[in-house]
PDB file of N, CA and C in Angstrom:
ATOM      1  N   UNK C   1       6.904  16.136   3.173  1.00 63.00           N
ATOM      2  CA  UNK C   1       8.076  16.522   3.907  1.00 63.00           C
ATOM      3  C   UNK C   1       8.813  15.405   4.608  1.00 63.00           C
ATOM      4  N   UNK C   2       8.020  14.494   5.133  1.00 64.00           N
ATOM      5  CA  UNK C   2       8.684  13.432   5.990  1.00 64.00           C
ATOM      6  C   UNK C   2       8.550  12.050   5.262  1.00 64.00           C
ATOM      7  N   UNK C   3       8.773  12.050   3.959  1.00 71.00           N
ATOM      8  CA  UNK C   3       8.707  10.643   3.334  1.00 71.00           C
ATOM      9  C   UNK C   3       9.919   9.855   3.481  1.00 71.00           C
ATOM     10  N   UNK C   4      11.075  10.485   3.951  1.00 78.00           N
ATOM     11  CA  UNK C   4      12.219   9.704   4.222  1.00 78.00           C
ATOM     12  C   UNK C   4      12.586   9.771   5.719  1.00 78.00           C
ATOM     13  N   UNK C   5      12.269   8.591   6.374  1.00 80.00           N
ATOM     14  CA  UNK C   5      12.447   8.513   7.860  1.00 80.00           C
ATOM     15  C   UNK C   5      13.852   8.651   8.255  1.00 80.00           C
ATOM     16  N   UNK C   6      14.826   8.129   7.459  1.00 85.00           N
ATOM     17  CA  UNK C   6      16.211   8.212   7.856  1.00 85.00           C
ATOM     18  C   UNK C   6      16.635   9.728   7.758  1.00 85.00           C
ATOM     19  N   UNK C   7      16.370  10.399   6.674  1.00 81.00           N
ATOM     20  CA  UNK C   7      16.664  11.868   6.568  1.00 81.00           C
ATOM     21  C   UNK C   7      16.058  12.695   7.784  1.00 81.00           C
ATOM     22  N   UNK C   8      14.792  12.391   8.068  1.00 80.00           N
ATOM     23  CA  UNK C   8      14.212  13.072   9.092  1.00 80.00           C
ATOM     24  C   UNK C   8      14.825  12.889  10.467  1.00 80.00           C
ATOM     25  N   UNK C   9      15.164  11.673  10.698  1.00 83.00           N
ATOM     26  CA  UNK C   9      15.943  11.337  11.958  1.00 83.00           C
ATOM     27  C   UNK C   9      17.303  12.030  12.011  1.00 83.00           C
ATOM     28  N   UNK C  10      18.018  12.025  10.891  1.00 84.00           N
ATOM     29  CA  UNK C  10      19.295  12.701  10.812  1.00 84.00           C
ATOM     30  C   UNK C  10      19.071  14.147  11.096  1.00 84.00           C
ATOM     31  N   UNK C  11      18.087  14.792  10.431  1.00 77.00           N
ATOM     32  CA  UNK C  11      17.931  16.214  10.595  1.00 77.00           C
ATOM     33  C   UNK C  11      17.615  16.518  12.063  1.00 77.00           C
ATOM     34  N   UNK C  12      16.735  15.703  12.704  1.00 81.00           N
ATOM     35  CA  UNK C  12      16.453  15.977  14.053  1.00 81.00           C
ATOM     36  C   UNK C  12      17.665  15.877  14.981  1.00 81.00           C
ATOM     37  N   UNK C  13      18.475  14.922  14.664  1.00 84.00           N
ATOM     38  CA  UNK C  13      19.775  14.769  15.502  1.00 84.00           C
ATOM     39  C   UNK C  13      20.759  15.848  15.196  1.00 84.00           C
ATOM     40  N   UNK C  14      20.798  16.364  14.023  1.00 85.00           N
ATOM     41  CA  UNK C  14      21.819  17.291  13.740  1.00 85.00           C
ATOM     42  C   UNK C  14      21.345  18.829  14.060  1.00 85.00           C
ATOM     43  N   UNK C  15      20.096  19.073  14.173  1.00 82.00           N
ATOM     44  CA  UNK C  15      19.572  20.364  14.535  1.00 82.00           C
ATOM     45  C   UNK C  15      18.820  20.209  15.889  1.00 82.00           C
ATOM     46  N   UNK C  16      17.507  20.262  15.843  1.00 86.00           N
ATOM     47  CA  UNK C  16      16.775  20.068  16.948  1.00 86.00           C
ATOM     48  C   UNK C  16      15.345  19.520  16.660  1.00 86.00           C
ATOM     49  N   UNK C  17      14.849  18.544  17.408  1.00 86.00           N
ATOM     50  CA  UNK C  17      13.648  17.976  16.930  1.00 86.00           C
ATOM     51  C   UNK C  17      12.424  18.967  17.009  1.00 86.00           C
ATOM     52  N   UNK C  18      12.516  19.921  17.925  1.00 89.00           N
ATOM     53  CA  UNK C  18      11.429  20.893  17.982  1.00 89.00           C
ATOM     54  C   UNK C  18      11.454  21.773  16.706  1.00 89.00           C
ATOM     55  N   UNK C  19      12.406  21.775  15.959  1.00 89.00           N
ATOM     56  CA  UNK C  19      12.440  22.540  14.674  1.00 89.00           C
ATOM     57  C   UNK C  19      12.401  21.798  13.431  1.00 89.00           C
ATOM     58  N   UNK C  20      12.097  20.500  13.528  1.00 86.00           N
ATOM     59  CA  UNK C  20      12.116  19.490  12.412  1.00 86.00           C
ATOM     60  C   UNK C  20      11.276  19.928  11.272  1.00 86.00           C
ATOM     61  N   UNK C  21      10.094  20.369  11.536  1.00 86.00           N
ATOM     62  CA  UNK C  21       9.262  20.844  10.441  1.00 86.00           C
ATOM     63  C   UNK C  21       9.410  22.243  10.089  1.00 86.00           C
ATOM     64  N   UNK C  22       9.748  23.074  10.968  1.00 89.00           N
ATOM     65  CA  UNK C  22       9.888  24.461  10.732  1.00 89.00           C
ATOM     66  C   UNK C  22      11.111  24.786   9.879  1.00 89.00           C
ATOM     67  N   UNK C  23      12.193  24.016   9.989  1.00 84.00           N
ATOM     68  CA  UNK C  23      13.396  24.227   9.260  1.00 84.00           C
ATOM     69  C   UNK C  23      13.096  23.725   7.782  1.00 84.00           C
ATOM     70  N   UNK C  24      12.326  22.733   7.580  1.00 84.00           N
ATOM     71  CA  UNK C  24      12.038  22.243   6.252  1.00 84.00           C
ATOM     72  C   UNK C  24      11.092  23.288   5.506  1.00 84.00           C
ATOM     73  N   UNK C  25      10.023  23.676   6.179  1.00 88.00           N
ATOM     74  CA  UNK C  25       9.121  24.623   5.623  1.00 88.00           C
ATOM     75  C   UNK C  25       9.597  25.949   5.349  1.00 88.00           C
ATOM     76  N   UNK C  26      10.504  26.389   6.253  1.00 88.00           N
ATOM     77  CA  UNK C  26      11.087  27.752   6.098  1.00 88.00           C
ATOM     78  C   UNK C  26      11.800  27.960   4.779  1.00 88.00           C
ATOM     79  N   UNK C  27      12.243  26.979   4.120  1.00 87.00           N
ATOM     80  CA  UNK C  27      12.993  27.026   2.997  1.00 87.00           C
ATOM     81  C   UNK C  27      12.052  27.010   1.667  1.00 87.00           C
ATOM     82  N   UNK C  28      10.877  26.561   1.833  1.00 92.00           N
ATOM     83  CA  UNK C  28       9.947  26.384   0.702  1.00 92.00           C
ATOM     84  C   UNK C  28       8.750  27.074   0.692  1.00 92.00           C
ATOM     85  N   UNK C  29       8.114  27.336   1.875  1.00 93.00           N
ATOM     86  CA  UNK C  29       6.707  28.048   1.884  1.00 93.00           C
ATOM     87  C   UNK C  29       6.815  29.436   1.685  1.00 93.00           C
ATOM     88  N   UNK C  30       5.702  30.032   1.000  1.00 94.00           N
ATOM     89  CA  UNK C  30       5.803  31.344   0.642  1.00 94.00           C
ATOM     90  C   UNK C  30       4.315  31.974   0.836  1.00 94.00           C
ATOM     91  N   UNK C  31       4.250  33.262   0.561  1.00 94.00           N
ATOM     92  CA  UNK C  31       2.933  33.948   0.554  1.00 94.00           C
ATOM     93  C   UNK C  31       2.039  33.201  -0.378  1.00 94.00           C
ATOM     94  N   UNK C  32       0.790  32.955   0.103  1.00 92.00           N
ATOM     95  CA  UNK C  32      -0.281  32.285  -0.798  1.00 92.00           C
ATOM     96  C   UNK C  32      -0.222  30.825  -0.643  1.00 92.00           C
ATOM     97  N   UNK C  33       0.853  30.100  -0.105  1.00 93.00           N
ATOM     98  CA  UNK C  33       0.802  28.819   0.129  1.00 93.00           C
ATOM     99  C   UNK C  33      -0.201  28.327   1.176  1.00 93.00           C
ATOM    100  N   UNK C  34      -0.570  27.105   1.172  1.00 90.00           N
ATOM    101  CA  UNK C  34      -1.419  26.508   2.266  1.00 90.00           C
ATOM    102  C   UNK C  34      -0.745  25.360   2.939  1.00 90.00           C
ATOM    103  N   UNK C  35      -0.579  25.391   4.175  1.00 90.00           N
ATOM    104  CA  UNK C  35       0.063  24.270   4.920  1.00 90.00           C
ATOM    105  C   UNK C  35      -1.083  23.568   5.680  1.00 90.00           C
ATOM    106  N   UNK C  36      -1.259  22.276   5.339  1.00 86.00           N
ATOM    107  CA  UNK C  36      -2.295  21.523   6.073  1.00 86.00           C
ATOM    108  C   UNK C  36      -1.639  20.735   7.119  1.00 86.00           C
ATOM    109  N   UNK C  37      -1.910  20.890   8.428  1.00 83.00           N
ATOM    110  CA  UNK C  37      -1.355  20.236   9.515  1.00 83.00           C
ATOM    111  C   UNK C  37      -2.360  19.263  10.076  1.00 83.00           C
ATOM    112  N   UNK C  38      -1.993  18.057  10.091  1.00 78.00           N
ATOM    113  CA  UNK C  38      -2.859  17.000  10.720  1.00 78.00           C
ATOM    114  C   UNK C  38      -2.107  16.377  11.781  1.00 78.00           C
ATOM    115  N   UNK C  39      -2.617  16.501  13.001  1.00 75.00           N
ATOM    116  CA  UNK C  39      -1.883  16.004  14.193  1.00 75.00           C
ATOM    117  C   UNK C  39      -2.805  15.551  15.250  1.00 75.00           C
ATOM    118  N   UNK C  40      -2.447  14.537  15.979  1.00 70.00           N
ATOM    119  CA  UNK C  40      -3.207  14.139  17.164  1.00 70.00           C
ATOM    120  C   UNK C  40      -3.047  15.098  18.273  1.00 70.00           C
ATOM    121  N   UNK C  41      -1.883  15.433  18.587  1.00 66.00           N
ATOM    122  CA  UNK C  41      -1.478  16.288  19.707  1.00 66.00           C
ATOM    123  C   UNK C  41      -0.806  17.577  19.088  1.00 66.00           C
ATOM    124  N   UNK C  42      -1.428  18.680  19.181  1.00 62.00           N
ATOM    125  CA  UNK C  42      -0.857  19.720  18.501  1.00 62.00           C
ATOM    126  C   UNK C  42      -0.037  20.639  19.266  1.00 62.00           C
ATOM    127  N   UNK C  43      -0.017  20.547  20.584  1.00 76.00           N
ATOM    128  CA  UNK C  43       0.718  21.459  21.386  1.00 76.00           C
ATOM    129  C   UNK C  43       2.225  21.069  21.553  1.00 76.00           C
ATOM    130  N   UNK C  44       2.682  20.139  20.718  1.00 82.00           N
ATOM    131  CA  UNK C  44       4.068  19.786  20.763  1.00 82.00           C
ATOM    132  C   UNK C  44       4.903  20.896  20.140  1.00 82.00           C
ATOM    133  N   UNK C  45       6.146  21.150  20.600  1.00 87.00           N
ATOM    134  CA  UNK C  45       6.919  22.192  20.170  1.00 87.00           C
ATOM    135  C   UNK C  45       7.220  22.161  18.632  1.00 87.00           C
ATOM    136  N   UNK C  46       7.353  20.956  18.086  1.00 87.00           N
ATOM    137  CA  UNK C  46       7.609  20.833  16.723  1.00 87.00           C
ATOM    138  C   UNK C  46       6.387  21.345  15.826  1.00 87.00           C
ATOM    139  N   UNK C  47       5.236  21.128  16.331  1.00 86.00           N
ATOM    140  CA  UNK C  47       4.103  21.705  15.557  1.00 86.00           C
ATOM    141  C   UNK C  47       3.847  23.118  15.733  1.00 86.00           C
ATOM    142  N   UNK C  48       4.136  23.649  17.001  1.00 89.00           N
ATOM    143  CA  UNK C  48       4.001  25.024  17.311  1.00 89.00           C
ATOM    144  C   UNK C  48       5.009  25.920  16.406  1.00 89.00           C
ATOM    145  N   UNK C  49       6.243  25.359  16.417  1.00 91.00           N
ATOM    146  CA  UNK C  49       7.297  26.035  15.632  1.00 91.00           C
ATOM    147  C   UNK C  49       6.939  26.061  14.176  1.00 91.00           C
ATOM    148  N   UNK C  50       6.497  25.002  13.595  1.00 91.00           N
ATOM    149  CA  UNK C  50       6.014  24.808  12.173  1.00 91.00           C
ATOM    150  C   UNK C  50       4.981  25.821  11.902  1.00 91.00           C
ATOM    151  N   UNK C  51       3.980  26.027  12.686  1.00 91.00           N
ATOM    152  CA  UNK C  51       2.898  26.994  12.371  1.00 91.00           C
ATOM    153  C   UNK C  51       3.417  28.410  12.447  1.00 91.00           C
ATOM    154  N   UNK C  52       4.275  28.602  13.361  1.00 93.00           N
ATOM    155  CA  UNK C  52       4.881  29.996  13.504  1.00 93.00           C
ATOM    156  C   UNK C  52       5.629  30.419  12.209  1.00 93.00           C
ATOM    157  N   UNK C  53       6.405  29.461  11.676  1.00 93.00           N
ATOM    158  CA  UNK C  53       7.125  29.752  10.528  1.00 93.00           C
ATOM    159  C   UNK C  53       6.251  29.976   9.248  1.00 93.00           C
ATOM    160  N   UNK C  54       5.113  29.183   9.247  1.00 93.00           N
ATOM    161  CA  UNK C  54       4.059  29.447   8.103  1.00 93.00           C
ATOM    162  C   UNK C  54       3.469  30.811   8.296  1.00 93.00           C
ATOM    163  N   UNK C  55       3.126  31.190   9.557  1.00 92.00           N
ATOM    164  CA  UNK C  55       2.497  32.553   9.753  1.00 92.00           C
ATOM    165  C   UNK C  55       3.565  33.678   9.296  1.00 92.00           C
ATOM    166  N   UNK C  56       4.832  33.395   9.668  1.00 93.00           N
ATOM    167  CA  UNK C  56       5.823  34.398   9.410  1.00 93.00           C
ATOM    168  C   UNK C  56       5.945  34.624   7.887  1.00 93.00           C
ATOM    169  N   UNK C  57       5.797  33.547   7.157  1.00 93.00           N
ATOM    170  CA  UNK C  57       5.837  33.611   5.671  1.00 93.00           C
ATOM    171  C   UNK C  57       4.561  34.025   5.028  1.00 93.00           C
ATOM    172  N   UNK C  58       3.574  34.418   5.891  1.00 93.00           N
ATOM    173  CA  UNK C  58       2.205  34.917   5.425  1.00 93.00           C
ATOM    174  C   UNK C  58       1.530  33.836   4.594  1.00 93.00           C
ATOM    175  N   UNK C  59       1.638  32.535   4.946  1.00 94.00           N
ATOM    176  CA  UNK C  59       0.991  31.490   4.222  1.00 94.00           C
ATOM    177  C   UNK C  59      -0.144  31.149   5.179  1.00 94.00           C
ATOM    178  N   UNK C  60      -1.053  30.275   4.697  1.00 92.00           N
ATOM    179  CA  UNK C  60      -2.238  29.913   5.511  1.00 92.00           C
ATOM    180  C   UNK C  60      -2.104  28.494   6.102  1.00 92.00           C
ATOM    181  N   UNK C  61      -2.508  28.387   7.330  1.00 90.00           N
ATOM    182  CA  UNK C  61      -2.422  27.058   8.040  1.00 90.00           C
ATOM    183  C   UNK C  61      -3.832  26.597   8.156  1.00 90.00           C
ATOM    184  N   UNK C  62      -4.043  25.300   7.796  1.00 85.00           N
ATOM    185  CA  UNK C  62      -5.254  24.616   8.098  1.00 85.00           C
ATOM    186  C   UNK C  62      -4.966  23.440   8.975  1.00 85.00           C
ATOM    187  N   UNK C  63      -5.541  23.326  10.192  1.00 81.00           N
ATOM    188  CA  UNK C  63      -5.157  22.351  11.148  1.00 81.00           C
ATOM    189  C   UNK C  63      -6.267  21.428  11.475  1.00 81.00           C
ATOM    190  N   UNK C  64      -6.099  20.154  11.507  1.00 72.00           N
ATOM    191  CA  UNK C  64      -6.963  19.155  12.016  1.00 72.00           C
ATOM    192  C   UNK C  64      -6.260  18.617  13.347  1.00 72.00           C
ATOM    193  N   UNK C  65      -6.884  18.982  14.317  1.00 71.00           N
ATOM    194  CA  UNK C  65      -6.265  18.757  15.682  1.00 71.00           C
ATOM    195  C   UNK C  65      -7.060  17.739  16.510  1.00 71.00           C
ATOM    196  N   UNK C  66      -6.379  16.892  17.195  1.00 72.00           N
ATOM    197  CA  UNK C  66      -7.001  15.988  18.152  1.00 72.00           C
ATOM    198  C   UNK C  66      -6.720  16.508  19.553  1.00 72.00           C
ATOM    199  N   UNK C  67      -7.480  16.054  20.517  1.00 69.00           N
ATOM    200  CA  UNK C  67      -7.305  16.592  21.911  1.00 69.00           C
ATOM    201  C   UNK C  67      -7.599  18.088  21.959  1.00 69.00           C
ATOM    202  N   UNK C  68      -7.284  18.720  23.035  1.00 65.00           N
ATOM    203  CA  UNK C  68      -7.469  20.055  23.259  1.00 65.00           C
ATOM    204  C   UNK C  68      -6.132  20.810  22.926  1.00 65.00           C
ATOM    205  N   UNK C  69      -6.200  21.843  22.235  1.00 68.00           N
ATOM    206  CA  UNK C  69      -4.986  22.590  21.911  1.00 68.00           C
ATOM    207  C   UNK C  69      -5.255  24.011  21.685  1.00 68.00           C
ATOM    208  N   UNK C  70      -5.273  24.827  22.718  1.00 74.00           N
ATOM    209  CA  UNK C  70      -5.527  26.192  22.655  1.00 74.00           C
ATOM    210  C   UNK C  70      -4.495  26.979  21.887  1.00 74.00           C
ATOM    211  N   UNK C  71      -3.235  26.611  22.222  1.00 80.00           N
ATOM    212  CA  UNK C  71      -2.058  27.377  21.567  1.00 80.00           C
ATOM    213  C   UNK C  71      -2.157  27.309  20.048  1.00 80.00           C
ATOM    214  N   UNK C  72      -2.234  26.180  19.472  1.00 79.00           N
ATOM    215  CA  UNK C  72      -2.109  25.949  18.045  1.00 79.00           C
ATOM    216  C   UNK C  72      -3.501  26.373  17.363  1.00 79.00           C
ATOM    217  N   UNK C  73      -4.563  26.120  18.127  1.00 78.00           N
ATOM    218  CA  UNK C  73      -5.809  26.422  17.626  1.00 78.00           C
ATOM    219  C   UNK C  73      -5.936  28.008  17.366  1.00 78.00           C
ATOM    220  N   UNK C  74      -5.221  28.798  18.277  1.00 83.00           N
ATOM    221  CA  UNK C  74      -5.187  30.198  18.102  1.00 83.00           C
ATOM    222  C   UNK C  74      -4.243  30.577  16.921  1.00 83.00           C
ATOM    223  N   UNK C  75      -3.324  29.821  16.721  1.00 86.00           N
ATOM    224  CA  UNK C  75      -2.348  30.205  15.589  1.00 86.00           C
ATOM    225  C   UNK C  75      -2.866  29.770  14.217  1.00 86.00           C
ATOM    226  N   UNK C  76      -3.651  28.688  14.084  1.00 87.00           N
ATOM    227  CA  UNK C  76      -4.182  28.259  12.777  1.00 87.00           C
ATOM    228  C   UNK C  76      -5.099  29.232  12.204  1.00 87.00           C
ATOM    229  N   UNK C  77      -5.161  29.410  10.954  1.00 90.00           N
ATOM    230  CA  UNK C  77      -6.139  30.300  10.231  1.00 90.00           C
ATOM    231  C   UNK C  77      -7.474  29.554  10.219  1.00 90.00           C
ATOM    232  N   UNK C  78      -7.444  28.306   9.933  1.00 85.00           N
ATOM    233  CA  UNK C  78      -8.655  27.467   9.982  1.00 85.00           C
ATOM    234  C   UNK C  78      -8.311  26.179  10.910  1.00 85.00           C
ATOM    235  N   UNK C  79      -9.178  25.923  11.761  1.00 80.00           N
ATOM    236  CA  UNK C  79      -8.821  24.730  12.609  1.00 80.00           C
ATOM    237  C   UNK C  79     -10.119  23.806  12.656  1.00 80.00           C
ATOM    238  N   UNK C  80      -9.858  22.586  12.720  1.00 74.00           N
ATOM    239  CA  UNK C  80     -10.869  21.491  12.761  1.00 74.00           C
ATOM    240  C   UNK C  80     -10.466  20.699  13.997  1.00 74.00           C
ATOM    241  N   UNK C  81     -11.056  20.919  15.127  1.00 72.00           N
ATOM    242  CA  UNK C  81     -10.733  20.195  16.337  1.00 72.00           C
ATOM    243  C   UNK C  81     -11.618  18.933  16.382  1.00 72.00           C
ATOM    244  N   UNK C  82     -11.037  17.870  16.590  1.00 75.00           N
ATOM    245  CA  UNK C  82     -11.676  16.552  16.908  1.00 75.00           C
ATOM    246  C   UNK C  82     -11.799  16.472  18.372  1.00 75.00           C
ATOM    247  N   UNK C  83     -13.068  16.772  19.001  1.00 77.00           N
ATOM    248  CA  UNK C  83     -13.187  16.795  20.407  1.00 77.00           C
ATOM    249  C   UNK C  83     -13.225  15.478  21.031  1.00 77.00           C
ATOM    250  N   UNK C  84     -12.041  14.842  21.055  1.00 78.00           N
ATOM    251  CA  UNK C  84     -12.047  13.483  21.462  1.00 78.00           C
ATOM    252  C   UNK C  84     -10.630  13.197  22.147  1.00 78.00           C
ATOM    253  N   UNK C  85     -10.607  12.275  23.099  1.00 80.00           N
ATOM    254  CA  UNK C  85      -9.393  11.920  23.681  1.00 80.00           C
ATOM    255  C   UNK C  85      -8.904  10.493  23.468  1.00 80.00           C
ATOM    256  N   UNK C  86      -9.605   9.935  22.458  1.00 85.00           N
ATOM    257  CA  UNK C  86      -9.308   8.516  22.006  1.00 85.00           C
ATOM    258  C   UNK C  86      -8.515   8.597  20.760  1.00 85.00           C
ATOM    259  N   UNK C  87      -7.227   8.283  20.766  1.00 83.00           N
ATOM    260  CA  UNK C  87      -6.310   8.403  19.589  1.00 83.00           C
ATOM    261  C   UNK C  87      -6.867   7.648  18.374  1.00 83.00           C
ATOM    262  N   UNK C  88      -7.377   6.465  18.549  1.00 87.00           N
ATOM    263  CA  UNK C  88      -7.801   5.632  17.449  1.00 87.00           C
ATOM    264  C   UNK C  88      -8.979   6.390  16.741  1.00 87.00           C
ATOM    265  N   UNK C  89      -9.863   6.997  17.438  1.00 87.00           N
ATOM    266  CA  UNK C  89     -11.009   7.682  16.850  1.00 87.00           C
ATOM    267  C   UNK C  89     -10.496   8.916  16.249  1.00 87.00           C
ATOM    268  N   UNK C  90      -9.549   9.580  16.853  1.00 83.00           N
ATOM    269  CA  UNK C  90      -8.982  10.851  16.306  1.00 83.00           C
ATOM    270  C   UNK C  90      -8.322  10.534  14.828  1.00 83.00           C
ATOM    271  N   UNK C  91      -7.523   9.354  14.868  1.00 84.00           N
ATOM    272  CA  UNK C  91      -6.939   8.983  13.616  1.00 84.00           C
ATOM    273  C   UNK C  91      -7.927   8.663  12.564  1.00 84.00           C
ATOM    274  N   UNK C  92      -9.061   8.047  12.978  1.00 88.00           N
ATOM    275  CA  UNK C  92     -10.153   7.784  11.925  1.00 88.00           C
ATOM    276  C   UNK C  92     -10.761   9.055  11.414  1.00 88.00           C
ATOM    277  N   UNK C  93     -10.952  10.042  12.180  1.00 84.00           N
ATOM    278  CA  UNK C  93     -11.365  11.263  11.670  1.00 84.00           C
ATOM    279  C   UNK C  93     -10.450  12.000  10.852  1.00 84.00           C
ATOM    280  N   UNK C  94      -9.084  11.825  11.138  1.00 81.00           N
ATOM    281  CA  UNK C  94      -8.039  12.403  10.312  1.00 81.00           C
ATOM    282  C   UNK C  94      -7.934  11.652   8.916  1.00 81.00           C
ATOM    283  N   UNK C  95      -8.146  10.437   9.001  1.00 87.00           N
ATOM    284  CA  UNK C  95      -8.096   9.624   7.616  1.00 87.00           C
ATOM    285  C   UNK C  95      -9.252  10.081   6.755  1.00 87.00           C
ATOM    286  N   UNK C  96     -10.420  10.314   7.322  1.00 87.00           N
ATOM    287  CA  UNK C  96     -11.539  10.931   6.572  1.00 87.00           C
ATOM    288  C   UNK C  96     -11.145  12.156   5.960  1.00 87.00           C
ATOM    289  N   UNK C  97     -10.569  13.109   6.813  1.00 82.00           N
ATOM    290  CA  UNK C  97     -10.189  14.374   6.248  1.00 82.00           C
ATOM    291  C   UNK C  97      -9.130  14.183   5.114  1.00 82.00           C
ATOM    292  N   UNK C  98      -8.213  13.406   5.356  1.00 83.00           N
ATOM    293  CA  UNK C  98      -7.140  13.274   4.391  1.00 83.00           C
ATOM    294  C   UNK C  98      -7.639  12.709   3.051  1.00 83.00           C
ATOM    295  N   UNK C  99      -8.659  11.778   3.070  1.00 87.00           N
ATOM    296  CA  UNK C  99      -9.326  11.355   1.858  1.00 87.00           C
ATOM    297  C   UNK C  99     -10.064  12.461   1.198  1.00 87.00           C
ATOM    298  N   UNK C 100     -10.809  13.344   1.920  1.00 84.00           N
ATOM    299  CA  UNK C 100     -11.488  14.433   1.322  1.00 84.00           C
ATOM    300  C   UNK C 100     -10.532  15.373   0.707  1.00 84.00           C
ATOM    301  N   UNK C 101      -9.537  15.718   1.325  1.00 82.00           N
ATOM    302  CA  UNK C 101      -8.416  16.676   0.847  1.00 82.00           C
ATOM    303  C   UNK C 101      -7.779  16.122  -0.476  1.00 82.00           C
ATOM    304  N   UNK C 102      -7.559  14.763  -0.484  1.00 85.00           N
ATOM    305  CA  UNK C 102      -6.957  14.221  -1.689  1.00 85.00           C
ATOM    306  C   UNK C 102      -7.957  14.259  -2.817  1.00 85.00           C
ATOM    307  N   UNK C 103      -9.190  13.952  -2.539  1.00 87.00           N
ATOM    308  CA  UNK C 103     -10.197  13.947  -3.516  1.00 87.00           C
ATOM    309  C   UNK C 103     -10.314  15.411  -4.193  1.00 87.00           C
ATOM    310  N   UNK C 104     -10.343  16.379  -3.342  1.00 84.00           N
ATOM    311  CA  UNK C 104     -10.434  17.731  -3.831  1.00 84.00           C
ATOM    312  C   UNK C 104      -9.183  18.105  -4.605  1.00 84.00           C
ATOM    313  N   UNK C 105      -8.056  17.781  -4.192  1.00 82.00           N
ATOM    314  CA  UNK C 105      -6.890  18.184  -4.929  1.00 82.00           C
ATOM    315  C   UNK C 105      -6.682  17.567  -6.208  1.00 82.00           C
ATOM    316  N   UNK C 106      -7.380  16.381  -6.330  1.00 86.00           N
ATOM    317  CA  UNK C 106      -7.374  15.683  -7.633  1.00 86.00           C
ATOM    318  C   UNK C 106      -8.361  16.307  -8.601  1.00 86.00           C
ATOM    319  N   UNK C 107      -9.186  17.122  -8.003  1.00 82.00           N
ATOM    320  CA  UNK C 107     -10.229  17.845  -8.871  1.00 82.00           C
ATOM    321  C   UNK C 107     -11.456  17.065  -9.199  1.00 82.00           C
ATOM    322  N   UNK C 108     -11.788  16.117  -8.389  1.00 74.00           N
ATOM    323  CA  UNK C 108     -13.016  15.276  -8.608  1.00 74.00           C
ATOM    324  C   UNK C 108     -14.154  16.212  -8.188  1.00 74.00           C
ATOM    325  N   UNK C 109     -15.056  16.649  -9.141  1.00 73.00           N
ATOM    326  CA  UNK C 109     -16.107  17.486  -8.814  1.00 73.00           C
ATOM    327  C   UNK C 109     -17.294  16.809  -7.846  1.00 73.00           C
ATOM    328  N   UNK C 110     -17.194  15.547  -7.889  1.00 74.00           N
ATOM    329  CA  UNK C 110     -18.245  14.821  -7.058  1.00 74.00           C
ATOM    330  C   UNK C 110     -17.775  14.679  -5.658  1.00 74.00           C
ATOM    331  N   UNK C 111     -16.560  14.889  -5.338  1.00 65.00           N
ATOM    332  CA  UNK C 111     -16.072  14.614  -3.999  1.00 65.00           C
ATOM    333  C   UNK C 111     -15.797  15.829  -3.163  1.00 65.00           C
ATOM    334  N   UNK C 112     -16.066  16.991  -3.773  1.00 65.00           N
ATOM    335  CA  UNK C 112     -15.795  18.315  -3.108  1.00 65.00           C
ATOM    336  C   UNK C 112     -17.028  19.202  -2.937  1.00 65.00           C
ATOM    337  N   UNK C 113     -18.145  18.650  -2.587  1.00 62.00           N
ATOM    338  CA  UNK C 113     -19.373  19.462  -2.480  1.00 62.00           C
ATOM    339  C   UNK C 113     -19.677  19.687  -1.052  1.00 62.00           C
TER     340      UNK C 113
END
């Protein structure tokens, strides 16, 4: 969703930053889809609104969260909280998770056990 930084910035300026992900997802996500949310600080309004849209569309949210986040932890269908307040260590845990997800999506039977 955010592979074009210029477009993302323009979208935020033209609408509202707190809806930057919700607006994009609202047009494409549907029942049965899975939204994987990886964030260091989940209680930001843009992430809260994103997950609310996903829930509204009856899709599933999997979240990898850093720091403490009661609000979004309650909203996510599956959450993986990295109980740490060191952003570098949280990002390391997130990188590991991203590699596991990528391996599984590629269908590598040895990487998804």
